[in-house]
PDB file of C-alpha atoms and ligand atoms in Angstrom:
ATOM      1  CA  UNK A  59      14.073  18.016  -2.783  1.00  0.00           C
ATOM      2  CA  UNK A  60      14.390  14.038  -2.486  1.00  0.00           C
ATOM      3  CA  UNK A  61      13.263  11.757  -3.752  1.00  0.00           C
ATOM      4  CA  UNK A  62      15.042  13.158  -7.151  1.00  0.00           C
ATOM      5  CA  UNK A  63      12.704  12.679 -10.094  1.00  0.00           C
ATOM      6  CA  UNK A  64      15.279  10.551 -11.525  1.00  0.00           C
ATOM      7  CA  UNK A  65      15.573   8.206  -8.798  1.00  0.00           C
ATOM      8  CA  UNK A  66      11.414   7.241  -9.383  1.00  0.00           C
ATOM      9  CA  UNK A  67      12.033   7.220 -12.707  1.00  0.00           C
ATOM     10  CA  UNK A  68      15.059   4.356 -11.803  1.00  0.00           C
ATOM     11  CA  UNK A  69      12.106   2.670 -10.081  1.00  0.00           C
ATOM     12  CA  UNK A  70       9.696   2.969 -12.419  1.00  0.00           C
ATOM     13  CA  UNK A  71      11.467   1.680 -15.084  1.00  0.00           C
ATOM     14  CA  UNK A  72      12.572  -1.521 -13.059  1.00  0.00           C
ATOM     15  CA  UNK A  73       8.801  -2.422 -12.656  1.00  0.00           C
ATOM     16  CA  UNK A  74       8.252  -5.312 -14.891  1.00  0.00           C
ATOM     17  CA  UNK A  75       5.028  -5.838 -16.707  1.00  0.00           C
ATOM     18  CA  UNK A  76       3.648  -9.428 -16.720  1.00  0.00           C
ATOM     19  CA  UNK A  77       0.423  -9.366 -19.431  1.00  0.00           C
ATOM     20  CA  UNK A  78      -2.326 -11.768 -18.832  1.00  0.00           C
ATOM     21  CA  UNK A  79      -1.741 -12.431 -15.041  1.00  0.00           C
ATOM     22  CA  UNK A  80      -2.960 -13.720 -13.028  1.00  0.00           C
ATOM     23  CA  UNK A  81      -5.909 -14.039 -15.541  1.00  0.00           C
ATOM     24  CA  UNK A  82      -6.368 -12.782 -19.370  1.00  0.00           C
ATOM     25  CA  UNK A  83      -6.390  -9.284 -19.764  1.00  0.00           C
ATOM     26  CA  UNK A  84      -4.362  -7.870 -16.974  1.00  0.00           C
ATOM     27  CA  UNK A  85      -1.076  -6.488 -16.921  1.00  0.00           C
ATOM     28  CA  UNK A  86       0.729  -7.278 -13.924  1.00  0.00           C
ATOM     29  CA  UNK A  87       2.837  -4.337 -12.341  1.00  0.00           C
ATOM     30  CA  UNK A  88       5.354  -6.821 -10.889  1.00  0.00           C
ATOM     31  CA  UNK A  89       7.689  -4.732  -8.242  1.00  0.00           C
ATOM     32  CA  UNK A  90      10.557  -7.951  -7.033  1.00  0.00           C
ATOM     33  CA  UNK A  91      12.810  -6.399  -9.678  1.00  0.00           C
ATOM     34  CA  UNK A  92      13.233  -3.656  -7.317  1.00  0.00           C
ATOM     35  CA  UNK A  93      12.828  -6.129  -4.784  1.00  0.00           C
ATOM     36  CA  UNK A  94      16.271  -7.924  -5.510  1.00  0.00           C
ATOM     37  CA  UNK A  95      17.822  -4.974  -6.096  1.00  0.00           C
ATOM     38  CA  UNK A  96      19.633  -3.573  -2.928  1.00  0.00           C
ATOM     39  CA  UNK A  97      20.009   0.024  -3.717  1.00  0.00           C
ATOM     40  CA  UNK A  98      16.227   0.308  -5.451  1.00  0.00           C
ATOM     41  CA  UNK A  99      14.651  -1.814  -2.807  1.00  0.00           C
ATOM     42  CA  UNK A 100      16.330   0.955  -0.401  1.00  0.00           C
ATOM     43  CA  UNK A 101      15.457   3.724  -2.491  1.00  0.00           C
ATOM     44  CA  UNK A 102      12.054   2.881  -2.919  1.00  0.00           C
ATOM     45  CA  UNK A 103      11.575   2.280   1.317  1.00  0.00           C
ATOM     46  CA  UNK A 104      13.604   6.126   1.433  1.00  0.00           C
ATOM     47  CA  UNK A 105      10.962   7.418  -0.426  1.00  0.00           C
ATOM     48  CA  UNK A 106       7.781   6.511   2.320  1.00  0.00           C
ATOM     49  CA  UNK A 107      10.303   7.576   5.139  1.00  0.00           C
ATOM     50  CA  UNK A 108      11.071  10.988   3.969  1.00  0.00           C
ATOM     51  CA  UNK A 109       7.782  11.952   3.237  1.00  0.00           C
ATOM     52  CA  UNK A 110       6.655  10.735   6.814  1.00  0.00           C
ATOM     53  CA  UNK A 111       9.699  11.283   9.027  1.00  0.00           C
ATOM     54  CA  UNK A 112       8.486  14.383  10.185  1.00  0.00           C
ATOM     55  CA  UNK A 113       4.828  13.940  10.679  1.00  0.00           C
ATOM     56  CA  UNK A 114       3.489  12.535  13.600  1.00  0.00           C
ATOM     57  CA  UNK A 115       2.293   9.087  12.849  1.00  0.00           C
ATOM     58  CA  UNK A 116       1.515   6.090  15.404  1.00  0.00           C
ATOM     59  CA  UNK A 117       1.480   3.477  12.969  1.00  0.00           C
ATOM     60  CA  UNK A 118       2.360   1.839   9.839  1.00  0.00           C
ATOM     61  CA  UNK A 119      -0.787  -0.473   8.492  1.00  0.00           C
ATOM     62  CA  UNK A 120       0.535  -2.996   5.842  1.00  0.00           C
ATOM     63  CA  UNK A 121      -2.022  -4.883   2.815  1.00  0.00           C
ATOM     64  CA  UNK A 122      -1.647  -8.380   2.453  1.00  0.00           C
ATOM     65  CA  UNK A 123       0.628  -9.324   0.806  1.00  0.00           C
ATOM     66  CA  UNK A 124       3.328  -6.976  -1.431  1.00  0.00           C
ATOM     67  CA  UNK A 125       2.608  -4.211   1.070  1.00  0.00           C
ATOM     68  CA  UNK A 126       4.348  -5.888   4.157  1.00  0.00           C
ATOM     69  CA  UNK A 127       7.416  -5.892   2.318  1.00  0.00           C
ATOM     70  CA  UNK A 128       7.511  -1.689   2.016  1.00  0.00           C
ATOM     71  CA  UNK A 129       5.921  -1.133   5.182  1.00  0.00           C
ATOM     72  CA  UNK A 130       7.704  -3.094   7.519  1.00  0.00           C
ATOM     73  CA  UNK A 131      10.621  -1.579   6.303  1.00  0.00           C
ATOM     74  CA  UNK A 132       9.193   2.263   6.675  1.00  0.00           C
ATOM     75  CA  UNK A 133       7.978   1.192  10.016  1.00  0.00           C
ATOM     76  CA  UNK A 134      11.381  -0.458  11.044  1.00  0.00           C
ATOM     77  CA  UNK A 135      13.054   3.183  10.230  1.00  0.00           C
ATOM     78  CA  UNK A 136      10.628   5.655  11.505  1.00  0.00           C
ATOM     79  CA  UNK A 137      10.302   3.551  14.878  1.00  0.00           C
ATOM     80  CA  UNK A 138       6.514   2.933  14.915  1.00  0.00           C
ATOM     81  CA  UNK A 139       4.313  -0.101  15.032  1.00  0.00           C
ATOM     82  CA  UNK A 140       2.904  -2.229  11.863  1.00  0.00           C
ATOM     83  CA  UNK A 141      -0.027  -3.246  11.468  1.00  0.00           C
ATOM     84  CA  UNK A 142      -0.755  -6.329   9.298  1.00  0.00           C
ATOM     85  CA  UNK A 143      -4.326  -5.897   7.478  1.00  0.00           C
ATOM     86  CA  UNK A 144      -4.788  -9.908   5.690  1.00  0.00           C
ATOM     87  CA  UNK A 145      -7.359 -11.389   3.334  1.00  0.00           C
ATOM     88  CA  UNK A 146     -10.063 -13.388   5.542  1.00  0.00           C
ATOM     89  CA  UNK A 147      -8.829 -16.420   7.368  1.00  0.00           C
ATOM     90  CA  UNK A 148      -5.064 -15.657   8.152  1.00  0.00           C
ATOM     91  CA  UNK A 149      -4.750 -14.068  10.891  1.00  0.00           C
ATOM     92  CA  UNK A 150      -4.925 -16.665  14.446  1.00  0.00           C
ATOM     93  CA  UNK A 151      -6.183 -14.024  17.065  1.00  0.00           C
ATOM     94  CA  UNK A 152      -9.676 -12.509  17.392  1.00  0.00           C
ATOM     95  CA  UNK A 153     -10.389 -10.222  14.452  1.00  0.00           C
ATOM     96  CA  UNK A 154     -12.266  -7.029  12.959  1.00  0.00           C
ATOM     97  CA  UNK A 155     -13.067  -7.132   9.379  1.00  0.00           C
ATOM     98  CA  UNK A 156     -14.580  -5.355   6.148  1.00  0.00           C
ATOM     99  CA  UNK A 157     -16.221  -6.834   3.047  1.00  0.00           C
ATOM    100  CA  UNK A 158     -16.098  -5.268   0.267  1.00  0.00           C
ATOM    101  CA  UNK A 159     -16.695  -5.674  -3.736  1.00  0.00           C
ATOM    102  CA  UNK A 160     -14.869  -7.045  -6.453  1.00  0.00           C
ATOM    103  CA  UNK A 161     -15.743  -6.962 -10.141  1.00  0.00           C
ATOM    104  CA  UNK A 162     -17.442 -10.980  -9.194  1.00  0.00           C
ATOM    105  CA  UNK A 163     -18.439 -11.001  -6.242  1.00  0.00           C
ATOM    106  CA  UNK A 164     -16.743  -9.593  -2.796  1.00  0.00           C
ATOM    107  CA  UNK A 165     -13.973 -10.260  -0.434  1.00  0.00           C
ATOM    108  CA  UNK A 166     -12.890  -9.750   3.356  1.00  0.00           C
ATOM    109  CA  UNK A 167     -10.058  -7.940   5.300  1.00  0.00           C
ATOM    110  CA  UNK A 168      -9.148  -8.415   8.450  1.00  0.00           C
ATOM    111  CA  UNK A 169      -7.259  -6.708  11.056  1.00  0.00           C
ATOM    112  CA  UNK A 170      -6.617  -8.062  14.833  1.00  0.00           C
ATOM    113  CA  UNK A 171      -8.971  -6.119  17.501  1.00  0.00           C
ATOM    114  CA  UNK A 172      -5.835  -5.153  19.544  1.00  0.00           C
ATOM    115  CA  UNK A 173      -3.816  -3.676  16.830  1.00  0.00           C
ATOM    116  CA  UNK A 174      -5.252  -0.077  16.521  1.00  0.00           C
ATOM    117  CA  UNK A 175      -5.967   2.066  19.350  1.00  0.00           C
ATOM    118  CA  UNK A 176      -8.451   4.970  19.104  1.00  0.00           C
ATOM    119  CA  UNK A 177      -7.313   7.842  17.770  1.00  0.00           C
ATOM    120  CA  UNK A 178      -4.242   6.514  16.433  1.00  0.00           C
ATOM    121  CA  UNK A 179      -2.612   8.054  13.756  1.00  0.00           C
ATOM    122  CA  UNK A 180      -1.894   5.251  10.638  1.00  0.00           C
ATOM    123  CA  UNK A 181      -0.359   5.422   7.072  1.00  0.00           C
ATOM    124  CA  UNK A 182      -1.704   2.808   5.076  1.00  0.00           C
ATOM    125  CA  UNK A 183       0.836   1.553   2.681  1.00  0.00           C
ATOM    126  CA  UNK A 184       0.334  -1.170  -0.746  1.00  0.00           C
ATOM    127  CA  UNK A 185       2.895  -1.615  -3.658  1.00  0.00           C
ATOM    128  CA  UNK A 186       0.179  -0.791  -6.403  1.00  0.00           C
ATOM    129  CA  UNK A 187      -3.178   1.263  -6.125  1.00  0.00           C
ATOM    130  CA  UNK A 188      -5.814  -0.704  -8.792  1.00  0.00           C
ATOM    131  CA  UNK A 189      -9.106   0.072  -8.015  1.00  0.00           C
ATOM    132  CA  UNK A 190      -8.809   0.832  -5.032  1.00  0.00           C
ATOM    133  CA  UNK A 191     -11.683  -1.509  -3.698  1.00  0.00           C
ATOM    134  CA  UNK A 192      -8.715  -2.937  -1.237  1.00  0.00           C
ATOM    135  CA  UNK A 193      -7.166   0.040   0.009  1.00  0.00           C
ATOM    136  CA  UNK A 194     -10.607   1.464   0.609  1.00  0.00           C
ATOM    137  CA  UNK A 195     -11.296  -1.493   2.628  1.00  0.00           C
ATOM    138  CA  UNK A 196      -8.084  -1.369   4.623  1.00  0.00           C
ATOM    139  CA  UNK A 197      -9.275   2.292   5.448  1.00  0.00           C
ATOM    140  CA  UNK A 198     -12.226   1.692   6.824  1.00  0.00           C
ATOM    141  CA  UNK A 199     -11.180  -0.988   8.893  1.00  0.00           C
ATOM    142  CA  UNK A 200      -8.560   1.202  10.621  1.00  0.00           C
ATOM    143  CA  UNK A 201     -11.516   3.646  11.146  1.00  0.00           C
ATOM    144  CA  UNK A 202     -13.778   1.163  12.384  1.00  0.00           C
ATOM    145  CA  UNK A 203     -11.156   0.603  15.008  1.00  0.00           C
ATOM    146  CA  UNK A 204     -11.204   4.136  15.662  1.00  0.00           C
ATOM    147  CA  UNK A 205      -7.812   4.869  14.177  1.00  0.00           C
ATOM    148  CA  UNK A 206      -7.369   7.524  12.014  1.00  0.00           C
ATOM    149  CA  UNK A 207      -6.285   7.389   8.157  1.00  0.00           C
ATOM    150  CA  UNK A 208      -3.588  10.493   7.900  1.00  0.00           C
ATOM    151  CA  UNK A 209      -2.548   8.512   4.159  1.00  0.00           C
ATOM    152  CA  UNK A 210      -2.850   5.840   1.963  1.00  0.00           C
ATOM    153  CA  UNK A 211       0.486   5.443   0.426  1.00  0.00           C
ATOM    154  CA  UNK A 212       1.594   3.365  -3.034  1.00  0.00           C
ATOM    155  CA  UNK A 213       4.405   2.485  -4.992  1.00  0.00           C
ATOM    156  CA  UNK A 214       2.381   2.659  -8.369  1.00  0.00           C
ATOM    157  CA  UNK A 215      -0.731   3.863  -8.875  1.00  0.00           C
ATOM    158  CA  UNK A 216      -2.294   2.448 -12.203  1.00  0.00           C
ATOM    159  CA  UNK A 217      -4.004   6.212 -12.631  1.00  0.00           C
ATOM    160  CA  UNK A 218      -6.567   4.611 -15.306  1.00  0.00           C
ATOM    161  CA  UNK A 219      -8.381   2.444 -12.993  1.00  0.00           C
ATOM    162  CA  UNK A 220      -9.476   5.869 -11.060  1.00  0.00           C
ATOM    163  CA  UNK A 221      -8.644   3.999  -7.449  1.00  0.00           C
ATOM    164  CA  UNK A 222      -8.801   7.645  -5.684  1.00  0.00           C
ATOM    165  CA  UNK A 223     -12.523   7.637  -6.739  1.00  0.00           C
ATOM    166  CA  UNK A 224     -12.835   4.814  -3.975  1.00  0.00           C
ATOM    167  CA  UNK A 225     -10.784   6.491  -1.261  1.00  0.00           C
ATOM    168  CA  UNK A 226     -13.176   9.313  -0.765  1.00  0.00           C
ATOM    169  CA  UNK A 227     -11.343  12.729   0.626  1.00  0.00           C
ATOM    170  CA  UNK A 228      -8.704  10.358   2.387  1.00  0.00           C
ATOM    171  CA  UNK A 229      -5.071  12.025   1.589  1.00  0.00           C
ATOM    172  CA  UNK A 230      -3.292   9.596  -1.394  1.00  0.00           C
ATOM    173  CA  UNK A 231       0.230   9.462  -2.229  1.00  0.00           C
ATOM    174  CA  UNK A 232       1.541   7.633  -5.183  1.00  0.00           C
ATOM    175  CA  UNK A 233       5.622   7.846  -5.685  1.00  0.00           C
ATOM    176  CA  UNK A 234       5.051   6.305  -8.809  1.00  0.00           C
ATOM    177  CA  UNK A 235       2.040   6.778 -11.766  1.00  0.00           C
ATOM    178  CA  UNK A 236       1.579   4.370 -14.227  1.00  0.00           C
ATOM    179  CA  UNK A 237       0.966   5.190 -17.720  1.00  0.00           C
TER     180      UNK A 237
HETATM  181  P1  LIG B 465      -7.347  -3.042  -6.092  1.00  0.00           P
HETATM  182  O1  LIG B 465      -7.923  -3.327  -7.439  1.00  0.00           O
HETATM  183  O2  LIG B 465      -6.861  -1.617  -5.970  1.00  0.00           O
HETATM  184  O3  LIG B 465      -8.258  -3.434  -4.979  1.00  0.00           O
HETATM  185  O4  LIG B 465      -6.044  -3.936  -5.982  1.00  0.00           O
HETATM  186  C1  LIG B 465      -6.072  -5.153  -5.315  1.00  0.00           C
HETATM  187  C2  LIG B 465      -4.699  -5.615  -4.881  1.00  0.00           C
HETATM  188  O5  LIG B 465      -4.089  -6.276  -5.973  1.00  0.00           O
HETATM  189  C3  LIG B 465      -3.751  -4.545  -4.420  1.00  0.00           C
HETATM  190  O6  LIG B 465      -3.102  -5.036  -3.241  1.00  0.00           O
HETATM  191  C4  LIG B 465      -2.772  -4.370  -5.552  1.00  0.00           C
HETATM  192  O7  LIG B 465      -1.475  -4.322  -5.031  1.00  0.00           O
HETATM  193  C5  LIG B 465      -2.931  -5.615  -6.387  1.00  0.00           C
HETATM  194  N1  LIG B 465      -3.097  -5.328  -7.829  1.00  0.00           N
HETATM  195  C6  LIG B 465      -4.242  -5.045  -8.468  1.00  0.00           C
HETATM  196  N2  LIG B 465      -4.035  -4.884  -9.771  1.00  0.00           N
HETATM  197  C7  LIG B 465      -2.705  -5.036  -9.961  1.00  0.00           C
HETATM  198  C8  LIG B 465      -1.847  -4.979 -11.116  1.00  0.00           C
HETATM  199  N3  LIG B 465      -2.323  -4.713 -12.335  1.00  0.00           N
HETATM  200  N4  LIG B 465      -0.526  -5.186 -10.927  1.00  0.00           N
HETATM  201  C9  LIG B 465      -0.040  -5.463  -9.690  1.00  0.00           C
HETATM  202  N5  LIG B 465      -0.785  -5.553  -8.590  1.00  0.00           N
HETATM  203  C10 LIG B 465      -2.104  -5.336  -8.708  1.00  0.00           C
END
């Protein structure tokens, strides 16, 4: 079966800790060493495609910011459409958006009114699942627009943070868990 165990372990091991960023006390899963690397950057996109290549999906919704890099590869292979899902104030046309809360305080997603159309089928996609306050937003703004959430998909889930506890029964897929 792909991907190989080895070949996430290859990725895992090229993510780079960064302690204390961007504030004291975090450790920073930093994925542009896999980035610059040709064949792990391709690897790493391989993995999302083969697990969705043969289920029906409409679209590919990407989180601001790490998260357009993976999807709009994955979405460039499997032919569909990307979505781009951006912290408040980014996006020019007119928008739909979610707050939700942070450890202080609370912030906004948005998503443009056209992008999703009802019913649509969408795989959510971030480099690293935290808390999952974020990725829970992103999915209910694609349900707010009437799309429907077949996946939330991550690189790297930091499994100690419990992020799945804020994603409800929505299906999760992590290639990589972190410890
Ligand atoms: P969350 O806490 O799950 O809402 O994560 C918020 C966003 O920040 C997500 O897009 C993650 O990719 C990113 N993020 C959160 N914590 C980390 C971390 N320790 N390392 C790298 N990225 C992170």
């Amino acid at each position: 079966m792909y991907p190989y165990r080895s070949s996430l372990d290859r990725l895992k091991k090229e993510i780079r800790d960064v302690p204390d960023f961007p504030k004291p006390g975090v450790l920073f899963k930093d994925i542009t060493p896999i980035l610059v690397d040709a064949q792990l950057f391709r690897l790493a996109v391989t993995v999302f495609v083969e697990r969705y290549q043969r289920k029906t999906i409409d679209k590919i919704a990407a989180i601001d910011a790490r998260g357009f890099v993976f999807a709009g590869a994955v979405a460039h292979v499997l032919g569909v459409g990307l979505i781009l899902i951006r912290k408040k104030g980014k996006l020019p046309y007119k928008t739909i958006s979610v707050d939700y809360d942070l450890e202080y305080g609370h912030n906004t997603l948005e998503m443009h009114v056209d992008s999703v159309k009802k019913d649509e089928k969408v795989i959510i996609i971030d480099d690293v699942l935290a808390t999952g306050g974020t990725a829970g937003a992103a999915a209910n703004l694609v349900e707010k627009a009437g799309g429907k959430v077949v996946e939330l998909a991550f690189l790297l889930e930091l499994t100690f943070l419990n992020g799945r506890e804020r994603l409800g029964d929505r299906p999760i897929y992590a290639a990589i868990e972190y410890p």
